[in-house]
Amino acid sequence: MSKNGKDKNGETLRVVGKPFRKVDARAKCTGQTKFADDIVLPRMLFCKLLRSHEPHAIIKSIDVSKALKLPGVFAIITGKDLPIPYGILPVSQDEHALCIDKVRFIGDPVAAVAAVDEDTAFDAMNLIEVEYERLQTITSIEEAVMIEEPRIHEYGDGGNVHKKVNLEFGDLDEGFAQADLVREDVFFYEGNTHLPMEQHAAVAHFDADDKLTLWSSTQTPHYVHRALAKTSGLPASHIRVIATPNGGGFGGKSDPFNHELAVCKLSMITGRPVKVTLTREEVFYCHRGRHPVL
């Protein structure tokens, strides 16, 4: 134990109780700290993601021809360009950077554009034509449990139940008999969305040596690195993920996200650095993709 910066023997401690300056305080206070959106590289392109306006639908077709003709557009990718699934857990490798055959919530990304500036990328995004076949909308967990078809995902233990698990530890009957109070109930935790000051942003650069560098406002660069190694077709040794200073995260930036994979693929196609900065609304969408309510 310490008191007034001294140990139990009265000796002065070197760290505890000392007013040390925060190591990155000066750079942040003077505006020298570079966050992901502050990174600017030569010949850099800008990315925008086309997101679904349907809550639950089959993708019948995606026509990017008009968007590709727009001056300043360098590349457009869809789900077929990133077909390998990924996920943060070994048991749930079920995500795609861009939807391949189905959208599951409003805001699900279906295409990504790389253009000379954000305005051009935005205009090109709006020229992409997507034909959807609407499916039944599911608006709650209770409704999803009651509906066998259509399924949100094509895997799981049946219907819209991902996994049924029954766990018992020890002698339950004896435990209940000795308990002062036994309560049986259904517990439900309402979802939430993290809201840091800094939105998600990422910059990818695929260089002439076929090596990929990603700067991202991520809390877990090792997860992103693993997802990129799986989905990009590059060896892990050719991928470097740099976690830039974070303008807040609170766990909301602790997964690999589709925009990170999309800009890497666009950089590999164009041979140029590609940046994406999500809007506040898009931050909500990318978190919603982890726990979609249809």
mmCIF file with all atom_site columns, N, CA, C and O in Angstrom, residues 50 53 57-64 78 80 99-103 110-111 128-133:
data_model
loop_
_atom_site.group_PDB
_atom_site.id
_atom_site.type_symbol
_atom_site.label_atom_id
_atom_site.label_alt_id
_atom_site.label_comp_id
_atom_site.label_asym_id
_atom_site.label_entity_id
_atom_site.label_seq_id
_atom_site.pdbx_PDB_ins_code
_atom_site.Cartn_x
_atom_site.Cartn_y
_atom_site.Cartn_z
_atom_site.occupancy
_atom_site.B_iso_or_equiv
_atom_site.pdbx_formal_charge
_atom_site.auth_seq_id
_atom_site.auth_comp_id
_atom_site.auth_asym_id
_atom_site.auth_atom_id
_atom_site.pdbx_PDB_model_num
ATOM 1   N N  . LEU A 1 50  ? -22.194 1.892   -51.478 1.00 0.00 ? 50  LEU A N  1
ATOM 2   C CA . LEU A 1 50  ? -23.625 1.886   -51.771 1.00 0.00 ? 50  LEU A CA 1
ATOM 3   C C  . LEU A 1 50  ? -24.292 0.911   -50.814 1.00 0.00 ? 50  LEU A C  1
ATOM 4   O O  . LEU A 1 50  ? -23.908 -0.258  -50.735 1.00 0.00 ? 50  LEU A O  1
ATOM 5   N N  . HIS A 1 53  ? -31.351 0.015   -49.465 1.00 0.00 ? 53  HIS A N  1
ATOM 6   C CA . HIS A 1 53  ? -32.496 0.720   -48.899 1.00 0.00 ? 53  HIS A CA 1
ATOM 7   C C  . HIS A 1 53  ? -33.615 -0.258  -48.551 1.00 0.00 ? 53  HIS A C  1
ATOM 8   O O  . HIS A 1 53  ? -34.684 0.144   -48.102 1.00 0.00 ? 53  HIS A O  1
ATOM 9   N N  . ALA A 1 57  ? -33.954 -8.577  -48.594 1.00 0.00 ? 57  ALA A N  1
ATOM 10  C CA . ALA A 1 57  ? -34.238 -8.797  -50.009 1.00 0.00 ? 57  ALA A CA 1
ATOM 11  C C  . ALA A 1 57  ? -33.139 -9.620  -50.662 1.00 0.00 ? 57  ALA A C  1
ATOM 12  O O  . ALA A 1 57  ? -31.988 -9.633  -50.211 1.00 0.00 ? 57  ALA A O  1
ATOM 13  N N  . ILE A 1 58  ? -33.508 -10.306 -51.740 1.00 0.00 ? 58  ILE A N  1
ATOM 14  C CA . ILE A 1 58  ? -32.553 -10.999 -52.589 1.00 0.00 ? 58  ILE A CA 1
ATOM 15  C C  . ILE A 1 58  ? -32.025 -10.003 -53.629 1.00 0.00 ? 58  ILE A C  1
ATOM 16  O O  . ILE A 1 58  ? -32.788 -9.213  -54.181 1.00 0.00 ? 58  ILE A O  1
ATOM 17  N N  . ILE A 1 59  ? -30.716 -10.027 -53.866 1.00 0.00 ? 59  ILE A N  1
ATOM 18  C CA . ILE A 1 59  ? -30.123 -9.172  -54.895 1.00 0.00 ? 59  ILE A CA 1
ATOM 19  C C  . ILE A 1 59  ? -30.268 -9.879  -56.236 1.00 0.00 ? 59  ILE A C  1
ATOM 20  O O  . ILE A 1 59  ? -29.651 -10.923 -56.478 1.00 0.00 ? 59  ILE A O  1
ATOM 21  N N  . LYS A 1 60  ? -31.112 -9.331  -57.108 1.00 0.00 ? 60  LYS A N  1
ATOM 22  C CA . LYS A 1 60  ? -31.338 -9.943  -58.415 1.00 0.00 ? 60  LYS A CA 1
ATOM 23  C C  . LYS A 1 60  ? -30.244 -9.549  -59.408 1.00 0.00 ? 60  LYS A C  1
ATOM 24  O O  . LYS A 1 60  ? -29.787 -10.375 -60.201 1.00 0.00 ? 60  LYS A O  1
ATOM 25  N N  . SER A 1 61  ? -29.828 -8.286  -59.382 1.00 0.00 ? 61  SER A N  1
ATOM 26  C CA . SER A 1 61  ? -28.786 -7.833  -60.300 1.00 0.00 ? 61  SER A CA 1
ATOM 27  C C  . SER A 1 61  ? -28.201 -6.516  -59.798 1.00 0.00 ? 61  SER A C  1
ATOM 28  O O  . SER A 1 61  ? -28.860 -5.766  -59.078 1.00 0.00 ? 61  SER A O  1
ATOM 29  N N  . ILE A 1 62  ? -26.951 -6.265  -60.188 1.00 0.00 ? 62  ILE A N  1
ATOM 30  C CA . ILE A 1 62  ? -26.280 -4.997  -59.895 1.00 0.00 ? 62  ILE A CA 1
ATOM 31  C C  . ILE A 1 62  ? -25.656 -4.500  -61.188 1.00 0.00 ? 62  ILE A C  1
ATOM 32  O O  . ILE A 1 62  ? -24.803 -5.170  -61.780 1.00 0.00 ? 62  ILE A O  1
ATOM 33  N N  . ASP A 1 63  ? -26.087 -3.328  -61.653 1.00 0.00 ? 63  ASP A N  1
ATOM 34  C CA . ASP A 1 63  ? -25.590 -2.740  -62.903 1.00 0.00 ? 63  ASP A CA 1
ATOM 35  C C  . ASP A 1 63  ? -24.726 -1.521  -62.568 1.00 0.00 ? 63  ASP A C  1
ATOM 36  O O  . ASP A 1 63  ? -25.222 -0.508  -62.078 1.00 0.00 ? 63  ASP A O  1
ATOM 37  N N  . VAL A 1 64  ? -23.428 -1.640  -62.831 1.00 0.00 ? 64  VAL A N  1
ATOM 38  C CA . VAL A 1 64  ? -22.501 -0.551  -62.510 1.00 0.00 ? 64  VAL A CA 1
ATOM 39  C C  . VAL A 1 64  ? -22.039 0.193   -63.760 1.00 0.00 ? 64  VAL A C  1
ATOM 40  O O  . VAL A 1 64  ? -21.164 1.055   -63.684 1.00 0.00 ? 64  VAL A O  1
ATOM 41  N N  . THR A 1 78  ? -18.207 -5.292  -56.189 1.00 0.00 ? 78  THR A N  1
ATOM 42  C CA . THR A 1 78  ? -19.417 -5.820  -55.569 1.00 0.00 ? 78  THR A CA 1
ATOM 43  C C  . THR A 1 78  ? -19.050 -7.067  -54.767 1.00 0.00 ? 78  THR A C  1
ATOM 44  O O  . THR A 1 78  ? -17.864 -7.409  -54.662 1.00 0.00 ? 78  THR A O  1
ATOM 45  N N  . LYS A 1 80  ? -19.150 -10.137 -55.416 1.00 0.00 ? 80  LYS A N  1
ATOM 46  C CA . LYS A 1 80  ? -18.421 -11.203 -56.121 1.00 0.00 ? 80  LYS A CA 1
ATOM 47  C C  . LYS A 1 80  ? -16.912 -10.968 -56.121 1.00 0.00 ? 80  LYS A C  1
ATOM 48  O O  . LYS A 1 80  ? -16.130 -11.907 -56.355 1.00 0.00 ? 80  LYS A O  1
ATOM 49  N N  . CYS A 1 99  ? -22.422 -7.473  -49.760 1.00 0.00 ? 99  CYS A N  1
ATOM 50  C CA . CYS A 1 99  ? -23.427 -8.532  -49.882 1.00 0.00 ? 99  CYS A CA 1
ATOM 51  C C  . CYS A 1 99  ? -23.317 -9.220  -51.239 1.00 0.00 ? 99  CYS A C  1
ATOM 52  O O  . CYS A 1 99  ? -23.154 -8.560  -52.273 1.00 0.00 ? 99  CYS A O  1
ATOM 53  N N  . ILE A 1 100 ? -23.428 -10.523 -51.240 1.00 0.00 ? 100 ILE A N  1
ATOM 54  C CA . ILE A 1 100 ? -23.302 -11.289 -52.478 1.00 0.00 ? 100 ILE A CA 1
ATOM 55  C C  . ILE A 1 100 ? -24.659 -11.562 -53.115 1.00 0.00 ? 100 ILE A C  1
ATOM 56  O O  . ILE A 1 100 ? -24.889 -11.261 -54.285 1.00 0.00 ? 100 ILE A O  1
ATOM 57  N N  . ASP A 1 101 ? -25.574 -12.141 -52.348 1.00 0.00 ? 101 ASP A N  1
ATOM 58  C CA . ASP A 1 101 ? -26.860 -12.515 -52.931 1.00 0.00 ? 101 ASP A CA 1
ATOM 59  C C  . ASP A 1 101 ? -28.066 -12.024 -52.147 1.00 0.00 ? 101 ASP A C  1
ATOM 60  O O  . ASP A 1 101 ? -29.198 -12.185 -52.595 1.00 0.00 ? 101 ASP A O  1
ATOM 61  N N  . LYS A 1 102 ? -27.836 -11.390 -51.000 1.00 0.00 ? 102 LYS A N  1
ATOM 62  C CA . LYS A 1 102 ? -28.956 -11.044 -50.137 1.00 0.00 ? 102 LYS A CA 1
ATOM 63  C C  . LYS A 1 102 ? -28.561 -9.900  -49.220 1.00 0.00 ? 102 LYS A C  1
ATOM 64  O O  . LYS A 1 102 ? -27.422 -9.830  -48.762 1.00 0.00 ? 102 LYS A O  1
ATOM 65  N N  . VAL A 1 103 ? -29.507 -8.977  -48.960 1.00 0.00 ? 103 VAL A N  1
ATOM 66  C CA . VAL A 1 103 ? -29.309 -7.937  -47.951 1.00 0.00 ? 103 VAL A CA 1
ATOM 67  C C  . VAL A 1 103 ? -30.202 -8.254  -46.762 1.00 0.00 ? 103 VAL A C  1
ATOM 68  O O  . VAL A 1 103 ? -31.305 -8.783  -46.931 1.00 0.00 ? 103 VAL A O  1
ATOM 69  N N  . VAL A 1 110 ? -23.630 -3.081  -50.615 1.00 0.00 ? 110 VAL A N  1
ATOM 70  C CA . VAL A 1 110 ? -23.699 -3.960  -51.779 1.00 0.00 ? 110 VAL A CA 1
ATOM 71  C C  . VAL A 1 110 ? -22.638 -3.625  -52.830 1.00 0.00 ? 110 VAL A C  1
ATOM 72  O O  . VAL A 1 110 ? -22.363 -4.449  -53.709 1.00 0.00 ? 110 VAL A O  1
ATOM 73  N N  . ALA A 1 111 ? -22.058 -2.434  -52.783 1.00 0.00 ? 111 ALA A N  1
ATOM 74  C CA . ALA A 1 111 ? -21.030 -2.060  -53.761 1.00 0.00 ? 111 ALA A CA 1
ATOM 75  C C  . ALA A 1 111 ? -20.148 -0.970  -53.164 1.00 0.00 ? 111 ALA A C  1
ATOM 76  O O  . ALA A 1 111 ? -20.547 -0.258  -52.240 1.00 0.00 ? 111 ALA A O  1
ATOM 77  N N  . ILE A 1 128 ? -25.339 3.534   -59.564 1.00 0.00 ? 128 ILE A N  1
ATOM 78  C CA . ILE A 1 128 ? -25.391 2.065   -59.550 1.00 0.00 ? 128 ILE A CA 1
ATOM 79  C C  . ILE A 1 128 ? -26.845 1.621   -59.397 1.00 0.00 ? 128 ILE A C  1
ATOM 80  O O  . ILE A 1 128 ? -27.563 2.095   -58.512 1.00 0.00 ? 128 ILE A O  1
ATOM 81  N N  . GLU A 1 129 ? -27.267 0.722   -60.261 1.00 0.00 ? 129 GLU A N  1
ATOM 82  C CA . GLU A 1 129 ? -28.646 0.242   -60.245 1.00 0.00 ? 129 GLU A CA 1
ATOM 83  C C  . GLU A 1 129 ? -28.701 -1.176  -59.692 1.00 0.00 ? 129 GLU A C  1
ATOM 84  O O  . GLU A 1 129 ? -28.064 -2.081  -60.228 1.00 0.00 ? 129 GLU A O  1
ATOM 85  N N  . VAL A 1 130 ? -29.466 -1.337  -58.629 1.00 0.00 ? 130 VAL A N  1
ATOM 86  C CA . VAL A 1 130 ? -29.608 -2.641  -57.982 1.00 0.00 ? 130 VAL A CA 1
ATOM 87  C C  . VAL A 1 130 ? -31.072 -3.063  -58.052 1.00 0.00 ? 130 VAL A C  1
ATOM 88  O O  . VAL A 1 130 ? -31.967 -2.295  -57.684 1.00 0.00 ? 130 VAL A O  1
ATOM 89  N N  . GLU A 1 131 ? -31.293 -4.276  -58.529 1.00 0.00 ? 131 GLU A N  1
ATOM 90  C CA . GLU A 1 131 ? -32.648 -4.834  -58.566 1.00 0.00 ? 131 GLU A CA 1
ATOM 91  C C  . GLU A 1 131 ? -32.810 -5.803  -57.401 1.00 0.00 ? 131 GLU A C  1
ATOM 92  O O  . GLU A 1 131 ? -32.019 -6.742  -57.243 1.00 0.00 ? 131 GLU A O  1
ATOM 93  N N  . TYR A 1 132 ? -33.810 -5.562  -56.577 1.00 0.00 ? 132 TYR A N  1
ATOM 94  C CA . TYR A 1 132 ? -34.054 -6.388  -55.400 1.00 0.00 ? 132 TYR A CA 1
ATOM 95  C C  . TYR A 1 132 ? -35.368 -7.166  -55.550 1.00 0.00 ? 132 TYR A C  1
ATOM 96  O O  . TYR A 1 132 ? -36.312 -6.700  -56.205 1.00 0.00 ? 132 TYR A O  1
ATOM 97  N N  . GLU A 1 133 ? -35.413 -8.305  -54.932 1.00 0.00 ? 133 GLU A N  1
ATOM 98  C CA . GLU A 1 133 ? -36.663 -9.047  -54.731 1.00 0.00 ? 133 GLU A CA 1
ATOM 99  C C  . GLU A 1 133 ? -36.948 -9.059  -53.236 1.00 0.00 ? 133 GLU A C  1
ATOM 100 O O  . GLU A 1 133 ? -36.231 -9.698  -52.465 1.00 0.00 ? 133 GLU A O  1
#
